[in-house]
């Protein structure tokens, strides 16, 4: 009978340990990149793409160097002549923010309330 409860207990313990490792956005501070390098930009692009559930995201080399917030819009669909295929795009841009908690830098997506750590990037409080 005790063995039947073991999987549920293990799941509960795993959930608690995952929550303990989560970064607390409410305790984090807005941040700026202090080492904007090709590695940090690549890490940011991968983390943001993961948050937005898209294959690829392109950001400027100076992203997060002047502001902790970044507005991202989808590239419009165009024909070979550069004309918009579907007319105007009324989709709202996604907002992401660079945050720091302790020495850990991470990117936060407001709409999904999710974040991704950035172990290669160095940040300073804004």
XYZ file of C-alpha atoms in Angstrom:
126
model
C 0.000 0.000 0.000
C 2.856 2.409 0.724
C 4.348 1.748 -2.701
C 1.226 3.131 -4.406
C 1.828 6.541 -2.818
C 5.507 6.685 -3.792
C 5.032 8.103 -7.350
C 2.745 10.852 -6.064
C 5.186 11.732 -3.299
C 8.103 11.867 -5.747
C 6.091 14.144 -8.045
C 5.246 16.432 -5.145
C 8.882 16.626 -4.061
C 10.038 17.320 -7.615
C 7.500 20.137 -7.917
C 8.681 21.714 -4.674
C 12.324 21.586 -5.689
C 11.518 23.136 -9.089
C 9.666 25.990 -7.418
C 12.603 26.626 -5.089
C 14.938 26.982 -8.078
C 12.637 29.398 -9.950
C 13.741 32.995 -10.079
C 11.344 35.293 -8.291
C 10.454 38.057 -10.720
C 8.889 40.136 -7.940
C 12.266 40.205 -6.145
C 14.304 40.991 -9.271
C 15.458 44.387 -10.502
C 15.403 45.750 -14.065
C 18.833 45.301 -15.631
C 21.066 46.289 -18.527
C 23.606 44.142 -20.342
C 27.117 44.972 -19.201
C 28.834 42.692 -21.740
C 27.039 42.887 -25.048
C 28.894 40.244 -27.052
C 27.973 37.881 -29.858
C 27.608 35.112 -27.246
C 25.279 37.134 -25.022
C 23.157 38.255 -27.998
C 22.913 34.646 -29.219
C 21.945 33.517 -25.708
C 19.291 36.254 -25.504
C 17.863 35.379 -28.923
C 17.605 31.703 -27.972
C 15.991 32.476 -24.604
C 13.492 34.926 -26.103
C 12.591 32.502 -28.912
C 11.944 29.850 -26.276
C 9.704 32.215 -24.302
C 7.742 33.232 -27.403
C 7.595 29.643 -28.675
C 9.036 30.581 -32.058
C 11.907 29.110 -34.019
C 14.067 32.228 -34.270
C 14.217 35.784 -32.945
C 16.545 38.505 -34.197
C 17.516 41.376 -31.911
C 19.940 44.265 -32.378
C 23.492 44.075 -31.061
C 22.751 46.929 -28.654
C 19.521 45.415 -27.256
C 19.223 45.831 -23.471
C 22.160 48.252 -23.300
C 20.029 51.419 -22.913
C 16.766 49.999 -21.553
C 15.731 46.877 -19.639
C 12.636 46.468 -21.838
C 12.425 45.324 -25.437
C 9.414 45.388 -27.741
C 9.335 42.609 -30.357
C 7.119 42.562 -33.433
C 6.695 39.785 -35.946
C 8.167 40.388 -39.379
C 5.347 41.158 -41.823
C 4.610 38.741 -44.661
C 5.631 40.332 -47.948
C 5.660 39.306 -51.579
C 8.866 39.320 -53.690
C 8.317 43.037 -54.395
C 8.193 43.870 -50.686
C 4.449 44.564 -50.609
C 2.495 43.377 -47.580
C 0.588 40.208 -48.423
C -2.065 40.411 -45.751
C -2.344 44.186 -45.437
C -1.748 45.816 -42.095
C -0.631 43.899 -39.051
C -2.736 44.709 -35.994
C -0.941 42.251 -33.710
C 0.421 43.789 -30.496
C 4.185 43.494 -29.992
C 5.561 41.168 -27.320
C 7.351 42.805 -24.391
C 10.338 41.205 -22.721
C 12.414 42.572 -19.884
C 15.948 41.928 -18.706
C 16.075 41.380 -14.949
C 18.712 40.602 -12.342
C 18.333 38.811 -9.026
C 21.533 38.544 -7.028
C 24.093 37.882 -9.743
C 21.683 35.919 -11.964
C 20.595 37.656 -15.141
C 17.402 36.490 -16.859
C 14.880 37.545 -19.479
C 11.183 37.761 -18.568
C 8.152 37.620 -20.892
C 5.259 39.559 -19.373
C 2.373 37.928 -21.265
C 3.312 34.346 -20.365
C 4.762 35.271 -16.940
C 7.764 33.052 -17.712
C 11.496 33.652 -17.597
C 14.726 32.094 -18.836
C 18.110 32.367 -17.087
C 21.071 33.803 -18.995
C 24.174 32.167 -17.495
C 26.585 33.607 -20.110
C 25.319 37.198 -19.932
C 26.487 39.745 -17.385
C 23.992 42.332 -16.184
C 23.948 45.365 -13.949
C 20.926 46.904 -12.254
C 19.290 49.646 -14.323
